[in-house]
Short mmCIF file of C-alpha atoms in Angstrom, two decimals:
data_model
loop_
_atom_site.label_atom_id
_atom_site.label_comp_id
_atom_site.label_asym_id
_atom_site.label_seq_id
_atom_site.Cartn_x
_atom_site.Cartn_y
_atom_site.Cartn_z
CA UNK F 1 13.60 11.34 -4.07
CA UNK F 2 11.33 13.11 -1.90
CA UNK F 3 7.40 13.72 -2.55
CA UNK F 4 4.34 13.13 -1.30
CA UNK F 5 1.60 10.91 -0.75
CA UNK F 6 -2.49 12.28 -0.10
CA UNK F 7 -5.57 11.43 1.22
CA UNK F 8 -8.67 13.19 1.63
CA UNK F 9 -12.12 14.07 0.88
CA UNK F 10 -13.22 12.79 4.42
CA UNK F 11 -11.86 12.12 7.51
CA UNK F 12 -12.21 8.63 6.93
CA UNK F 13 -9.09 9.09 5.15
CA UNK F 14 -6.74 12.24 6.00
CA UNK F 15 -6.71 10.59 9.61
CA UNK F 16 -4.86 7.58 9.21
CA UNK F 17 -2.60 9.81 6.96
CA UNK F 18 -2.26 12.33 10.46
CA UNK F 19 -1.29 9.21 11.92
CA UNK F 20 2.42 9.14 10.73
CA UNK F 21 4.83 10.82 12.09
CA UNK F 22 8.17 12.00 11.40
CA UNK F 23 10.50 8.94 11.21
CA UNK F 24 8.24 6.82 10.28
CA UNK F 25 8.88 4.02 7.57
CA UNK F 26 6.52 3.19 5.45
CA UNK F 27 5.91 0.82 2.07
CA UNK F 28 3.80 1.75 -0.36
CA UNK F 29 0.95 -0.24 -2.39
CA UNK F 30 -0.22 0.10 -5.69
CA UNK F 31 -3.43 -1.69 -5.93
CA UNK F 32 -3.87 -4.32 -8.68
CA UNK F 33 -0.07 -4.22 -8.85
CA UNK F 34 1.84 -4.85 -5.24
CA UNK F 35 4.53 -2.97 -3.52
CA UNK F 36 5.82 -0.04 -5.15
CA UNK F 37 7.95 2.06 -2.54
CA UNK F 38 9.76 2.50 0.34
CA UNK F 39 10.15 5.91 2.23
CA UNK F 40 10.54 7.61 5.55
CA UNK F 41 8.08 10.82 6.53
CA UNK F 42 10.00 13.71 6.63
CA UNK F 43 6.61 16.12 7.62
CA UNK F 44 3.59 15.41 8.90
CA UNK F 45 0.42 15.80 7.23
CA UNK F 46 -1.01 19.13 6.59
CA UNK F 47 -4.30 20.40 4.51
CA UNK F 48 -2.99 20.56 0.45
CA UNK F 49 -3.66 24.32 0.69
CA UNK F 50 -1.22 24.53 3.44
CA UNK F 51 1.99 22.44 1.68
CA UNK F 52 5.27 24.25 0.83
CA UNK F 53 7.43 22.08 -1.71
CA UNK F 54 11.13 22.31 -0.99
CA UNK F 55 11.69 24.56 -3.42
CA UNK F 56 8.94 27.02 -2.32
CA UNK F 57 5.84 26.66 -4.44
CA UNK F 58 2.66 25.42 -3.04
CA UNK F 59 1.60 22.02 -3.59
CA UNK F 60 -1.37 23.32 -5.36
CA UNK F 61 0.73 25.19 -8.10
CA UNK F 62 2.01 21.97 -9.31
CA UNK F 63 1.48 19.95 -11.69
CA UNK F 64 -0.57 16.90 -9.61
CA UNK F 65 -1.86 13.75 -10.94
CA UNK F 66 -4.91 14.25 -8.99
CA UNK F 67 -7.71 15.16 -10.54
CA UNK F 68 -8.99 18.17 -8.64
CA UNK F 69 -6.36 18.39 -5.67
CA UNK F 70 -7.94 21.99 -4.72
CA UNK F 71 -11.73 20.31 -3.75
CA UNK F 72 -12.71 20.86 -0.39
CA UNK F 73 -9.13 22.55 0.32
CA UNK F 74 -10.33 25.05 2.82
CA UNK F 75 -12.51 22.78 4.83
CA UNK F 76 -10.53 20.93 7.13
CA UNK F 77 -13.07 17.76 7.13
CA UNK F 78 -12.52 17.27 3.60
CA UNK F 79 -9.56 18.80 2.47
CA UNK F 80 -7.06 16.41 0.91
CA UNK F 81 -3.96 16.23 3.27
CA UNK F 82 -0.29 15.37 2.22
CA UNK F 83 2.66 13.75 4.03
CA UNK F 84 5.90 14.60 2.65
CA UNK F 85 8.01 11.33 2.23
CA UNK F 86 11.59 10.56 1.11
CA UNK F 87 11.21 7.56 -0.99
CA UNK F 88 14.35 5.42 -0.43
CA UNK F 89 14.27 2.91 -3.03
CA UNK F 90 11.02 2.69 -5.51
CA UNK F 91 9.75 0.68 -8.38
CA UNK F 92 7.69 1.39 -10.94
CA UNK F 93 4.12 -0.17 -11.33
CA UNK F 94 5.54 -2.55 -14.09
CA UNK F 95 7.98 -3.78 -11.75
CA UNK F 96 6.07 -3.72 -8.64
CA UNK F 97 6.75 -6.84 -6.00
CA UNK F 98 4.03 -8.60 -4.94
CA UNK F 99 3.18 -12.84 -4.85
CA UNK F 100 0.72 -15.24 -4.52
CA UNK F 101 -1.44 -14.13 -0.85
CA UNK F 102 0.80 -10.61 -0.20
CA UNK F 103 -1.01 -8.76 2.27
CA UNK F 104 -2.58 -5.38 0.80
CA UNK F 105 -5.10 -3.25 2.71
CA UNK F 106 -7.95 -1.05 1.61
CA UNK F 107 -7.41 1.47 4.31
CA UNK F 108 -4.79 4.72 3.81
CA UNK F 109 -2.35 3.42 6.60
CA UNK F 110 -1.97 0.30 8.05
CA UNK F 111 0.37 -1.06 10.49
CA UNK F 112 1.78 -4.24 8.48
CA UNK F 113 1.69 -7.75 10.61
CA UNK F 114 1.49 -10.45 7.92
CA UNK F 115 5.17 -12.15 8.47
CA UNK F 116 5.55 -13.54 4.74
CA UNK F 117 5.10 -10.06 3.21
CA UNK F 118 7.14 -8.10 5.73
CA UNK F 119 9.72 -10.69 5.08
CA UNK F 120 9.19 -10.34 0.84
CA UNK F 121 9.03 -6.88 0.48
CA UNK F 122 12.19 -6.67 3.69
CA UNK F 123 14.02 -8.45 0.89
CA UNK F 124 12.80 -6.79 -2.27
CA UNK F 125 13.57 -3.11 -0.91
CA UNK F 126 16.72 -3.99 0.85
CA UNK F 127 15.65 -2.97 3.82
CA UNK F 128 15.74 -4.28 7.97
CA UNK F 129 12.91 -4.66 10.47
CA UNK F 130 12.56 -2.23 13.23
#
């Protein structure tokens, strides 16, 4: 399934997201409930104003979960920014894998380190180490 993850409303935030590049494997968080996803970028990021879907509509035509995806869109210090991903294997929040001292991280992108999570969530996404 491919979609895409944001950030934005400072640069505090779109730049770790401009930090990913194509290739790039990532896991996804869901704070409060643990790991939730596991994708490779397919594009880098790019303002919201400025993403194409696959099947040709802007970002900003759809229907987002964001509350107000459009704020700031045409400044590029604030603008939200989105990395398309191809999500692999997910879970939903329900079902999201986490334990007792699992590494999470308040910042947007993080290079994971701690060896007991990259070894549980290696295991609970079927996935290898690079």
């Amino acid at each position: 399934m491919t979609t895409t993850i944001a950030a934005g409303q400072g640069a505090r935030y779109s730049n770790s997201l401009k930090k990913l590049r194509v290739g790039d494997r990532i896991f996804a968080y869901l704070k409060g409930a643990g790991y939730v996803g596991f994708g490779e970028i397919l594009h880098e990021a790019v303002m919201v104003k400025d993403f194409i879907t696959e099947d040709g509509t802007p970002l900003l035509e759809c229907n987002l979960r964001s509350e107000k995806p459009s704020e700031n869109s045409s400044d590029e210090k604030l603008s939200d920014y989105s990395v398309k991903v191809n999500w692999i294997k997910s879970f939903p929040a329900k079902n999201a894998k986490s334990f007792q001292g699992i590494f999470a991280n308040q910042n947007v992108v993080c290079k994971l380190r701690h060896e007991s999570t990259l070894k549980y969530i290696h295991k609970q996404f079927g996935t290898e180490a690079k």
